[in-house]
XYZ file of C-alpha atoms in Angstrom:
731
model
C 38.879 5.104 0.250
C 38.293 3.903 3.828
C 41.908 2.752 4.180
C 43.019 6.293 5.000
C 40.235 6.853 7.532
C 40.724 5.658 11.082
C 37.813 3.610 12.362
C 36.817 4.416 15.929
C 34.074 3.439 18.369
C 31.586 6.005 19.580
C 29.118 5.522 22.442
C 26.234 7.815 23.239
C 22.519 8.356 23.454
C 20.239 9.448 20.640
C 18.937 12.940 21.278
C 16.801 13.347 18.146
C 16.340 12.077 14.596
C 16.953 14.829 12.044
C 16.232 12.787 8.929
C 15.271 9.208 8.082
C 14.720 7.703 4.623
C 12.443 4.643 4.882
C 13.565 3.251 1.530
C 17.275 2.866 2.324
C 17.396 3.574 6.101
C 19.708 6.569 5.572
C 19.656 8.349 8.922
C 20.897 11.662 10.256
C 20.717 11.825 14.047
C 22.011 13.989 16.887
C 23.720 12.112 19.725
C 24.848 13.069 23.179
C 28.355 11.672 23.673
C 30.131 11.691 27.017
C 33.035 14.140 27.089
C 31.649 16.334 24.297
C 29.741 19.518 25.048
C 27.923 19.782 21.690
C 25.676 17.170 20.174
C 27.386 14.926 17.615
C 25.880 14.500 14.156
C 25.912 10.839 13.067
C 24.993 9.763 9.528
C 24.696 6.418 7.775
C 22.445 3.616 6.616
C 21.252 1.814 9.731
C 17.907 0.566 10.955
C 15.557 2.908 12.855
C 16.655 4.123 16.272
C 14.665 5.883 18.972
C 15.451 9.066 20.950
C 16.890 7.980 24.287
C 18.332 4.771 22.873
C 21.984 4.126 23.733
C 24.150 3.177 20.765
C 27.590 1.732 20.226
C 28.740 2.933 16.814
C 31.750 2.048 14.704
C 32.731 4.514 12.003
C 34.983 7.433 11.207
C 34.992 11.220 11.499
C 34.400 13.263 8.383
C 33.901 16.934 7.518
C 30.904 17.970 5.404
C 31.483 21.185 3.373
C 28.110 22.601 4.453
C 27.233 20.905 7.760
C 30.680 20.524 9.297
C 31.912 17.632 11.442
C 29.985 14.359 11.150
C 30.480 10.792 12.306
C 29.984 8.349 9.393
C 28.468 5.132 10.780
C 29.669 1.762 9.474
C 27.949 -0.392 12.119
C 25.434 0.307 14.853
C 24.526 -1.657 17.988
C 21.847 -0.746 20.499
C 22.692 -1.067 24.218
C 20.771 -0.323 27.411
C 21.302 3.247 28.616
C 23.494 3.879 31.661
C 22.574 7.485 32.511
C 19.438 8.618 34.310
C 18.444 10.840 31.404
C 19.061 7.996 28.973
C 16.933 5.605 31.035
C 14.123 8.124 31.123
C 14.137 8.603 27.356
C 14.619 4.882 26.686
C 11.706 3.831 28.893
C 9.509 6.561 27.407
C 10.384 5.714 23.806
C 7.830 2.966 23.220
C 9.772 -0.151 24.142
C 7.740 -1.024 27.270
C 3.954 -0.845 27.019
C 2.547 1.027 30.006
C 5.497 3.373 30.276
C 5.385 6.618 28.325
C 7.286 9.880 28.756
C 5.353 10.960 31.864
C 5.557 7.589 33.620
C 9.222 7.204 32.651
C 9.966 10.555 34.339
C 8.184 9.408 37.524
C 10.026 6.085 37.609
C 13.454 7.614 37.155
C 12.624 10.370 39.628
C 11.764 7.701 42.203
C 14.486 5.106 41.612
C 17.285 6.998 39.834
C 20.077 4.795 38.487
C 18.386 1.694 39.964
C 15.309 2.124 37.744
C 16.056 -0.717 35.313
C 17.166 -2.990 38.159
C 13.915 -2.310 40.052
C 11.800 -3.187 37.033
C 13.935 -6.291 36.449
C 14.075 -7.711 39.997
C 11.662 -5.835 42.286
C 8.646 -4.995 40.148
C 6.426 -4.720 43.255
C 8.333 -1.548 44.227
C 6.629 0.267 41.340
C 3.733 0.837 43.749
C 6.014 3.400 45.403
C 5.653 5.613 42.342
C 2.899 8.258 42.724
C -0.153 7.620 40.562
C 0.667 4.063 39.509
C -1.994 1.400 40.077
C -2.179 -2.368 40.069
C -3.343 -2.519 36.460
C -0.428 -0.405 35.235
C 2.099 -2.440 37.257
C 0.717 -5.646 35.759
C 0.922 -4.165 32.273
C 4.545 -3.098 32.806
C 5.391 -6.471 34.341
C 4.009 -8.386 31.361
C 5.725 -6.074 28.874
C 9.052 -6.329 30.741
C 8.750 -10.131 30.912
C 8.297 -10.176 27.162
C 11.337 -7.940 26.866
C 13.302 -10.328 29.130
C 12.381 -13.241 26.900
C 13.511 -11.443 23.792
C 16.564 -9.759 25.312
C 18.823 -12.546 24.144
C 17.159 -12.428 20.748
C 17.476 -8.638 20.615
C 21.162 -8.678 21.573
C 21.775 -11.179 18.780
C 19.657 -9.293 16.232
C 21.041 -5.891 17.129
C 24.471 -7.369 16.648
C 23.317 -7.985 13.081
C 22.054 -4.408 12.719
C 18.355 -4.966 13.506
C 16.523 -2.268 15.489
C 14.535 -3.032 18.678
C 11.222 -2.395 16.897
C 11.966 -5.058 14.270
C 13.423 -7.366 16.907
C 10.036 -7.344 18.665
C 8.280 -8.223 15.390
C 10.739 -11.033 14.703
C 10.282 -12.428 18.208
C 6.484 -12.268 17.962
C 6.567 -14.184 14.691
C 9.101 -16.895 15.582
C 8.961 -16.910 19.392
C 11.976 -18.306 21.239
C 13.213 -19.904 18.012
C 13.884 -16.462 16.522
C 17.674 -16.511 16.916
C 17.838 -20.088 15.606
C 15.632 -19.304 12.577
C 17.563 -16.169 11.683
C 20.914 -17.926 12.094
C 19.881 -20.846 9.886
C 18.157 -18.795 7.169
C 17.994 -15.014 7.623
C 16.262 -14.733 4.244
C 13.049 -16.011 5.833
C 12.743 -12.559 7.397
C 12.129 -11.009 3.976
C 9.147 -13.306 3.392
C 7.723 -13.428 6.918
C 8.213 -10.013 8.532
C 6.514 -6.896 7.169
C 9.037 -4.067 6.901
C 12.109 -6.306 6.531
C 12.951 -6.775 2.876
C 15.515 -8.885 1.087
C 18.169 -6.169 1.260
C 18.016 -6.062 5.072
C 17.936 -9.862 5.300
C 20.890 -10.013 2.910
C 22.862 -7.625 5.097
C 22.166 -9.843 8.134
C 23.186 -12.920 6.130
C 26.465 -11.238 5.223
C 27.208 -10.547 8.894
C 26.473 -14.205 9.654
C 29.039 -15.251 7.083
C 26.696 -16.595 4.405
C 28.478 -16.421 1.040
C 27.028 -14.196 -1.665
C 27.025 -17.064 -4.150
C 25.474 -19.600 -1.759
C 22.501 -21.667 -2.916
C 20.427 -20.354 0.022
C 21.021 -16.736 -0.996
C 20.331 -17.420 -4.666
C 17.072 -19.237 -3.921
C 15.901 -16.463 -1.599
C 16.999 -13.889 -4.161
C 14.925 -15.460 -6.944
C 11.839 -15.397 -4.725
C 12.631 -11.783 -3.815
C 12.920 -10.782 -7.488
C 9.666 -12.575 -8.383
C 7.877 -10.868 -5.505
C 9.225 -7.496 -6.624
C 8.031 -8.248 -10.159
C 4.588 -9.173 -8.829
C 4.547 -5.812 -7.033
C 5.106 -4.305 -10.491
C 1.994 -6.150 -11.697
C 3.490 -9.247 -13.318
C 1.790 -12.601 -12.734
C 4.735 -14.456 -14.301
C 8.054 -13.504 -15.875
C 9.778 -14.977 -18.960
C 12.391 -17.553 -17.975
C 15.466 -16.099 -19.710
C 14.605 -12.547 -18.739
C 14.271 -13.691 -15.118
C 17.720 -15.334 -15.187
C 19.308 -12.106 -16.417
C 17.424 -9.960 -13.909
C 18.310 -12.218 -10.965
C 21.973 -12.365 -11.935
C 22.071 -8.579 -12.199
C 20.264 -7.850 -8.927
C 21.985 -10.580 -6.878
C 25.384 -9.946 -8.489
C 26.040 -13.634 -9.139
C 26.902 -15.567 -12.278
C 23.841 -16.250 -14.426
C 24.819 -19.940 -14.671
C 24.041 -20.382 -10.950
C 20.422 -19.230 -11.262
C 18.888 -22.277 -13.070
C 20.082 -24.716 -10.368
C 18.546 -22.609 -7.591
C 15.386 -22.186 -9.676
C 15.085 -25.954 -10.124
C 15.448 -26.412 -6.373
C 12.654 -24.007 -5.411
C 10.497 -25.402 -8.250
C 10.925 -28.892 -6.741
C 9.716 -27.439 -3.433
C 6.672 -25.992 -5.261
C 7.607 -22.452 -4.340
C 7.640 -21.542 -8.025
C 6.201 -23.079 -11.190
C 8.075 -23.127 -14.492
C 5.515 -23.690 -17.235
C 6.112 -24.403 -20.917
C 3.467 -22.472 -22.813
C 2.969 -23.363 -26.472
C -0.267 -21.525 -27.237
C -0.806 -19.031 -30.094
C -0.766 -15.268 -29.546
C 1.748 -15.545 -26.737
C 3.561 -12.597 -25.277
C 6.557 -14.884 -24.827
C 9.089 -15.159 -27.624
C 9.112 -18.409 -29.611
C 12.715 -19.007 -28.523
C 11.752 -18.996 -24.829
C 8.255 -20.440 -24.274
C 8.777 -20.768 -20.514
C 7.032 -18.707 -17.885
C 8.108 -18.600 -14.223
C 5.347 -18.077 -11.661
C 5.312 -17.814 -7.909
C 3.319 -20.936 -7.012
C 0.411 -18.994 -5.509
C 0.041 -16.820 -8.591
C 0.059 -19.849 -10.889
C -2.744 -21.453 -8.899
C -4.662 -18.165 -8.910
C -4.382 -17.525 -12.663
C -5.399 -21.080 -13.577
C -8.240 -20.877 -11.070
C -9.591 -17.565 -12.365
C -9.643 -18.827 -15.955
C -11.228 -22.144 -15.041
C -13.885 -20.709 -12.742
C -14.923 -17.975 -15.201
C -15.389 -20.633 -17.874
C -17.379 -22.864 -15.524
C -19.536 -19.997 -14.313
C -20.248 -18.784 -17.845
C -21.131 -22.252 -19.105
C -23.540 -23.182 -16.322
C -27.242 -22.891 -17.317
C -29.034 -19.705 -16.264
C -31.352 -20.282 -13.295
C -33.872 -17.488 -13.934
C -37.547 -17.715 -14.772
C -38.504 -16.394 -18.177
C -39.676 -12.779 -18.249
C -40.673 -10.334 -20.949
C -37.473 -8.292 -20.983
C -38.974 -5.407 -22.974
C -41.782 -5.014 -20.422
C -39.205 -5.240 -17.619
C -37.169 -2.427 -19.168
C -40.257 -0.231 -19.566
C -41.149 -0.917 -15.921
C -37.671 -0.114 -14.605
C -37.533 3.153 -16.599
C -40.818 4.231 -15.011
C -39.539 3.178 -11.598
C -36.258 5.075 -11.952
C -37.943 7.968 -13.808
C -35.417 8.046 -16.614
C -34.908 6.858 -20.167
C -32.155 4.320 -20.729
C -29.866 4.792 -23.723
C -29.525 2.123 -26.389
C -26.291 0.812 -24.846
C -27.802 0.784 -21.362
C -30.786 -1.235 -22.611
C -28.326 -3.633 -24.243
C -26.511 -4.061 -20.914
C -29.721 -4.702 -18.960
C -30.886 -7.294 -21.507
C -27.478 -9.011 -21.402
C -27.643 -9.240 -17.614
C -30.887 -11.212 -17.873
C -29.637 -13.539 -20.602
C -25.944 -14.053 -19.766
C -24.405 -15.803 -16.765
C -21.341 -13.557 -16.648
C -20.824 -10.185 -18.288
C -18.772 -6.990 -18.221
C -19.903 -3.363 -18.359
C -17.111 -0.860 -18.959
C -17.098 2.882 -19.557
C -15.657 6.172 -18.388
C -17.128 8.730 -15.994
C -20.577 10.094 -16.823
C -21.497 7.218 -19.150
C -24.188 5.736 -16.920
C -22.627 2.660 -15.319
C -24.419 3.350 -12.020
C -27.753 3.720 -13.829
C -27.281 0.257 -15.342
C -26.462 -1.236 -11.934
C -29.606 0.351 -10.473
C -31.804 -0.935 -13.316
C -30.450 -4.484 -13.034
C -30.859 -4.482 -9.244
C -34.510 -3.374 -9.558
C -35.349 -6.108 -12.082
C -33.620 -8.907 -10.154
C -35.121 -7.693 -6.884
C -38.600 -7.682 -8.465
C -38.054 -11.333 -9.404
C -37.151 -12.187 -5.797
C -33.492 -12.849 -6.537
C -30.828 -12.607 -3.831
C -28.433 -9.764 -4.689
C -24.943 -9.038 -3.381
C -22.929 -5.908 -4.209
C -19.223 -5.442 -3.559
C -16.205 -3.318 -4.466
C -12.466 -3.671 -3.796
C -12.198 -0.735 -1.353
C -14.256 0.541 1.549
C -14.807 3.924 -0.066
C -15.949 2.378 -3.349
C -18.334 0.085 -1.469
C -19.718 3.018 0.511
C -20.243 5.005 -2.687
C -21.983 2.010 -4.277
C -24.318 1.749 -1.287
C -25.198 5.452 -1.516
C -25.800 5.257 -5.278
C -28.009 2.157 -5.222
C -29.671 2.165 -1.809
C -28.574 -1.478 -1.552
C -25.844 -2.493 0.906
C -22.435 -3.031 -0.690
C -19.401 -4.496 1.073
C -15.717 -4.690 0.373
C -14.765 -7.974 -1.258
C -12.766 -8.911 1.835
C -15.782 -8.406 4.098
C -18.072 -10.152 1.632
C -15.797 -13.202 1.749
C -15.567 -13.002 5.585
C -11.837 -13.199 6.118
C -10.911 -14.999 9.338
C -7.623 -13.796 10.889
C -7.466 -16.875 13.109
C -7.355 -19.316 10.212
C -5.784 -16.813 7.765
C -8.421 -17.751 5.208
C -11.737 -16.598 3.781
C -14.778 -18.272 5.339
C -16.662 -17.952 2.065
C -15.178 -20.308 -0.524
C -16.030 -23.236 -2.804
C -17.275 -25.350 0.131
C -19.164 -22.469 1.773
C -20.281 -20.249 -1.126
C -22.045 -16.915 -1.023
C -25.828 -17.027 -0.855
C -26.669 -15.067 -3.977
C -28.399 -15.241 -7.350
C -26.752 -12.041 -8.645
C -23.332 -10.677 -7.664
C -22.245 -7.243 -8.924
C -18.655 -6.036 -8.512
C -17.924 -2.354 -9.097
C -14.458 -0.864 -9.780
C -13.449 -4.236 -11.242
C -10.280 -2.769 -12.788
C -8.822 -2.711 -9.265
C -9.133 -6.446 -8.615
C -5.842 -8.319 -8.805
C -5.370 -11.973 -9.724
C -5.203 -13.361 -6.184
C -8.273 -11.529 -4.901
C -10.232 -12.485 -8.031
C -9.317 -16.120 -7.446
C -10.622 -16.112 -3.876
C -13.726 -14.184 -4.909
C -14.649 -16.562 -7.747
C -14.213 -19.561 -5.435
C -17.070 -18.193 -3.355
C -19.475 -17.352 -6.225
C -22.119 -20.104 -6.521
C -22.106 -21.686 -9.946
C -25.831 -20.902 -10.402
C -25.333 -17.163 -9.814
C -25.087 -14.398 -12.395
C -21.889 -12.326 -12.191
C -21.644 -8.725 -13.396
C -18.235 -6.996 -13.490
C -18.437 -3.198 -13.773
C -15.425 -0.954 -14.210
C -13.426 1.469 -16.307
C -10.900 -0.519 -18.328
C -9.039 2.685 -19.277
C -7.995 3.323 -15.676
C -4.746 2.080 -14.213
C -4.757 -1.663 -13.558
C -4.753 -3.142 -10.058
C -1.965 -2.398 -7.602
C -1.477 -6.153 -7.233
C -0.430 -8.567 -10.007
C -2.494 -9.021 -13.150
C -4.783 -6.979 -15.364
C -8.026 -8.844 -14.783
C -10.623 -6.542 -16.352
C -8.567 -5.822 -19.482
C -7.590 -9.472 -19.975
C -11.220 -10.614 -19.614
C -12.417 -8.017 -22.125
C -9.560 -8.693 -24.571
C -10.233 -12.439 -24.433
C -13.754 -11.804 -25.817
C -14.865 -14.741 -23.681
C -17.609 -12.826 -21.833
C -20.386 -10.575 -23.200
C -19.085 -7.006 -22.843
C -20.989 -3.719 -23.129
C -18.820 -0.631 -23.736
C -20.342 2.729 -22.795
C -18.905 5.780 -24.550
C -21.772 8.303 -24.591
C -21.494 11.119 -22.048
C -24.925 12.002 -20.685
C -26.165 15.559 -20.856
C -25.807 16.373 -17.153
C -22.267 14.994 -17.181
C -21.333 17.099 -20.216
C -21.666 20.140 -17.952
C -18.605 18.960 -16.009
C -15.286 19.946 -17.504
C -13.664 17.203 -15.421
C -15.649 14.532 -17.270
C -15.329 16.222 -20.665
C -11.556 16.467 -20.262
C -11.217 12.921 -18.950
C -12.784 11.668 -22.173
C -10.659 14.043 -24.271
C -7.498 12.748 -22.618
C -8.689 9.185 -23.143
C -8.994 9.944 -26.862
C -5.478 11.440 -26.957
C -6.584 15.106 -26.931
C -5.330 17.910 -24.714
C -7.852 19.168 -22.143
C -9.740 22.421 -22.542
C -9.456 24.950 -19.747
C -11.905 26.783 -17.555
C -10.673 30.042 -19.037
C -12.221 28.992 -22.364
C -15.550 30.069 -20.822
C -17.571 27.207 -22.290
C -17.979 25.318 -19.022
C -18.218 25.999 -15.344
C -14.902 26.191 -13.569
C -14.272 22.730 -12.122
C -11.005 22.038 -13.996
C -7.823 24.130 -14.072
C -4.299 23.754 -15.409
C -1.626 25.853 -13.683
C 1.625 26.248 -15.601
C 4.610 25.950 -13.228
C 7.985 24.521 -14.294
C 10.296 24.268 -11.275
C 9.534 21.312 -8.946
C 10.221 23.434 -5.839
C 7.747 26.055 -7.081
C 5.185 23.295 -7.751
C 5.446 22.206 -4.103
C 4.990 25.811 -2.935
C 1.966 26.186 -5.231
C 0.380 22.952 -3.982
C 0.842 24.003 -0.355
C -0.648 27.425 -1.106
C -3.642 25.884 -2.896
C -4.359 23.475 -0.031
C -3.744 25.896 2.809
C -5.233 29.144 1.485
C -6.571 29.538 -2.028
C -8.962 26.600 -2.427
C -10.494 26.945 1.077
C -10.990 30.712 0.678
C -12.355 30.632 -2.884
C -14.300 27.358 -2.972
C -14.868 26.627 0.709
C -13.318 23.158 0.707
C -11.640 21.804 3.846
C -7.964 20.991 3.163
C -7.961 18.060 5.600
C -11.163 16.319 4.514
C -11.948 17.483 0.971
C -8.621 17.969 -0.829
C -6.424 15.099 -1.977
C -3.032 15.566 -3.616
C -2.169 12.789 -6.080
C 1.289 12.359 -7.592
C 2.854 9.831 -9.960
C 6.043 9.346 -7.935
C 7.105 8.403 -4.411
C 10.537 9.994 -4.475
C 11.813 13.376 -5.545
C 10.828 16.946 -4.798
C 7.246 16.432 -6.012
C 7.039 12.860 -4.758
C 4.708 11.488 -2.109
C 7.250 11.629 0.745
C 8.340 15.257 0.330
C 4.818 16.548 -0.365
C 3.536 14.874 2.800
C 6.190 16.514 4.967
C 5.473 19.930 3.425
C 1.690 19.585 3.727
C 1.799 18.189 7.270
C 3.933 21.139 8.370
C 1.513 23.690 6.907
C -1.855 22.015 7.550
C -1.456 20.400 10.962
C -0.073 22.620 13.712
C -0.923 20.195 16.523
C 1.668 19.527 19.207
C 0.380 16.106 20.312
C 2.778 13.908 18.352
C 4.723 10.669 18.300
C 8.073 10.159 16.548
C 9.066 6.765 15.198
C 12.008 6.103 12.909
C 12.327 9.746 11.930
C 8.625 9.981 11.028
C 6.304 12.227 13.000
C 2.614 11.453 13.480
C 0.308 14.106 14.951
C -3.264 13.996 16.158
C -5.445 14.971 13.201
C -3.002 13.714 10.556
C -4.421 12.114 7.422
C -2.873 8.625 7.217
C -3.043 5.579 4.957
C -2.751 1.869 5.736
C 0.135 0.354 3.755
C -0.696 -3.367 3.884
C -3.663 -5.676 4.353
C -4.084 -6.270 8.083
C -6.875 -8.770 8.495
C -6.629 -8.754 12.297
C -7.441 -5.049 12.354
C -9.818 -5.314 9.372
C -7.984 -2.529 7.528
C -6.555 -2.878 4.063
C -3.861 -1.513 1.789
C -4.946 1.973 0.674
C -7.527 2.661 3.416
C -7.316 6.308 4.516
C -8.147 7.580 7.995
C -7.361 10.342 10.489
C -5.259 10.036 13.638
C -7.831 10.347 16.427
C -5.637 10.081 19.541
C -2.023 9.498 20.505
C -1.312 7.885 23.892
C 2.406 8.163 24.546
C 2.078 6.311 27.845
C 0.546 3.217 26.258
C 2.455 3.804 22.995
C -0.799 3.584 21.124
C -2.141 5.509 18.163
C -5.850 5.316 17.347
C -6.960 5.986 13.789
C -10.482 6.814 12.660
C -11.322 4.959 9.433
C -14.711 6.382 8.386
C -16.087 6.218 11.926
C -14.348 2.972 12.950
C -11.514 3.380 15.474
C -8.478 1.120 14.980
C -5.628 0.935 17.504
C -1.934 0.630 16.561
C 0.826 -0.089 19.050
C 4.444 0.999 18.655
C 5.494 -1.980 16.530
C 2.546 -1.577 14.106
C 3.192 2.042 13.182
C 5.245 1.200 10.103
C 1.949 0.080 8.553
C 0.814 3.719 8.517
C 2.053 6.540 6.336
C 0.986 10.150 5.895
C -1.697 10.592 3.233
C -1.954 14.319 2.535
C -0.378 13.237 -0.755
C -0.686 9.707 -2.129
C 0.262 7.967 -5.363
C -2.274 7.835 -8.185
C -2.232 4.038 -7.908
C -3.283 4.213 -4.261
C -6.202 6.512 -5.145
C -8.006 3.903 -7.233
C -11.545 3.194 -6.108
C -11.744 6.470 -4.207
C -13.353 9.792 -5.023
C -12.493 13.164 -3.545
C -14.239 16.530 -3.812
C -10.931 18.109 -4.885
C -7.894 16.586 -6.582
C -4.574 18.365 -7.150
C -2.061 16.533 -9.343
C 1.441 17.615 -10.416
C 2.448 16.672 -13.977
C 6.124 17.332 -14.668
C 8.769 16.037 -17.040
C 10.660 14.832 -13.949
C 7.968 12.103 -13.851
C 8.937 11.082 -17.402
C 9.064 7.307 -16.767
C 5.555 7.384 -15.318
C 3.906 9.822 -17.714
C 1.143 7.673 -19.182
C -2.322 8.466 -20.444
C -4.083 6.048 -18.086
C -2.246 7.527 -15.086
C -3.394 11.104 -15.785
C -6.873 9.812 -16.688
C -7.149 7.810 -13.455
C -5.962 10.720 -11.309
C -8.337 13.195 -12.964
C -11.376 10.956 -12.590
C -10.835 10.720 -8.809
C -11.941 14.371 -8.481
C -15.683 15.068 -8.395
C -16.031 18.818 -7.832
C -12.662 20.351 -8.683
C -9.500 19.107 -10.414
C -6.292 21.128 -10.684
C -3.342 19.894 -12.729
C -0.122 21.750 -12.054
C 3.101 21.513 -14.056
C 4.009 21.894 -17.710
C 1.979 21.434 -20.873
C 4.932 19.551 -22.324
C 4.712 16.917 -19.584
C 0.933 16.676 -19.975
C 1.292 16.253 -23.747
C 3.893 13.488 -23.243
C 1.521 11.652 -20.904
C -1.504 11.974 -23.183
C 0.501 10.806 -26.193
C 1.858 7.776 -24.304
C -0.937 5.218 -24.598
C 1.320 2.208 -24.127
C 0.859 1.140 -20.523
C 3.733 -0.676 -18.869
C 3.604 -4.321 -19.912
C 2.242 -6.784 -17.376
C 3.028 -10.437 -17.963
C -0.179 -12.448 -17.596
C -1.591 -15.449 -19.449
C -5.210 -15.000 -18.353
C -6.345 -13.703 -21.739
C -4.834 -16.710 -23.524
C -6.194 -19.185 -20.966
C -9.709 -17.762 -21.375
C -9.406 -17.931 -25.160
C -8.082 -21.502 -25.006
């Protein structure tokens, strides 16, 4: 098709980003091009650009039936701006720390077309600029020196289609060897640099002339596929299925995959294990499982350490357990149910145990009772949960300090390791982990390494919730293995029966449709709103958040209401809902634009990856406290703790007015709104609706169609996760 279209070169400066899709880098931007009076619309898949950035584009002119003339971009290269206006926007765009929009205007006003030359060769002349001090000059000097060092790297990388923001990250990771590393093996970027995936690395490799059927590409592709599968929850993948999947995704002959797989297995990047145990999930014709090496170590370690911990003799003086239970009931001023008594007794007798149950079944009461008894005996107690919010809630419910597992294990960014481990274990006689369904295989491995073999371990969680975001299904596999004493709670206590949220959560868990507030039997804390069209659902959600819930119930849309959705893409997906809700709920003008995304002061945001240096973790939610466009710094308030992000870190943050149900695990919100539509068909599962509903404590509103809700409730077959933990514990 392109044969009939004349390719031309277009040079200009980015005026503004109209649209940017983070998943495929599809961009619509307006550019100022010399010789043209109107702004030019450019469209294509290229890495993020910044307003003010000068670009050299290769592409062709096209006419869109609705939007008119557009320039379709085939390749994009960033160049230094030549115009005064371009320099001003470029310097103020975030590339040089210490120069923001205001300072950029002053610099260009003072030095005109010589501005870049002054910064390059006569930095001391910056003192001529009104309002600039020694500290700011030093900051600009250091930032410009760093830019000078990476200029060669950036020219090379931008020639391969990499944006300045990613070029900075690549330089910081590899230093002056960046160009050499990328030239020799661009696929390392996908493993080493957050935000650069295999697809981007593959595009760079293609520009460098690396053949699509090369061994290097195939090896990197296998690791990419295995990492993607681990993101889907798999700890391993069946050998033959992996060959087919890799051949399909990489578009190479399947016969080439085994050789590349053998090579990376020899380098211990992956482990191919023959598994000949009974009750396997692998077919008899293919008893081979392929693991990423780290996941293989973790799964073996979890199984081995749980067995060791369970088999070690209990180090607890004998007590009269019946008297202890009577005492703790008097202390807590309540009567324990039969199952709760069973759980408390098991905690005194067993070394490791599991307590599982839905909302309102008394899990917190059991934790409190066990803490009181162990504390009375002078035992050292540690409490933890996977997320900060879950740990905070645990602290409030027990009066005993709880930490996140990461903080409990004292992660050290300098050494990239946990300080608490098998050589420096936790100082504890009893360790209780809440929200255990959220713990993935790798985190469980590191946690168990730090649990002293003499300690008692109690895992508490709701096995009917969604499994962890990371690989594995720890809580379910442990329970299904029947290797640890397990107490299942299924009785809803009287005070909880007054909540329609809890009643309906248990109904859904049993495969029944929820009852509605209009039935009149319960107080109105659960509603189902019937709306069919996705666009109308978005309008309804915005109206509920902006007007109806605040006016009727008094809840704050920014702090109390959380929208949860099954999908990321689509009309009722996370991305579109966030744009709609940000527009209606945050009218602030103090903002920063990066890669087509706009952040405003006051925005609700979520951390997208574990960042141990900042001590913030995947799924943590905060509010944008300040935006400093001069220093290119955004400060986010995470529950009272201020964390700073510079320009190159901002891709770790995303808007969180709406988040996925998976990301909501371990959190509770006063109000939850959740769309349930047939457009979500692939994700309509009972445990997803159940998990989303149980995040709401005061008010839950489902909005969509009863047909979609019925499909979800009927579908009690969660997506398969390949894991051998259950079998290893049994064996």
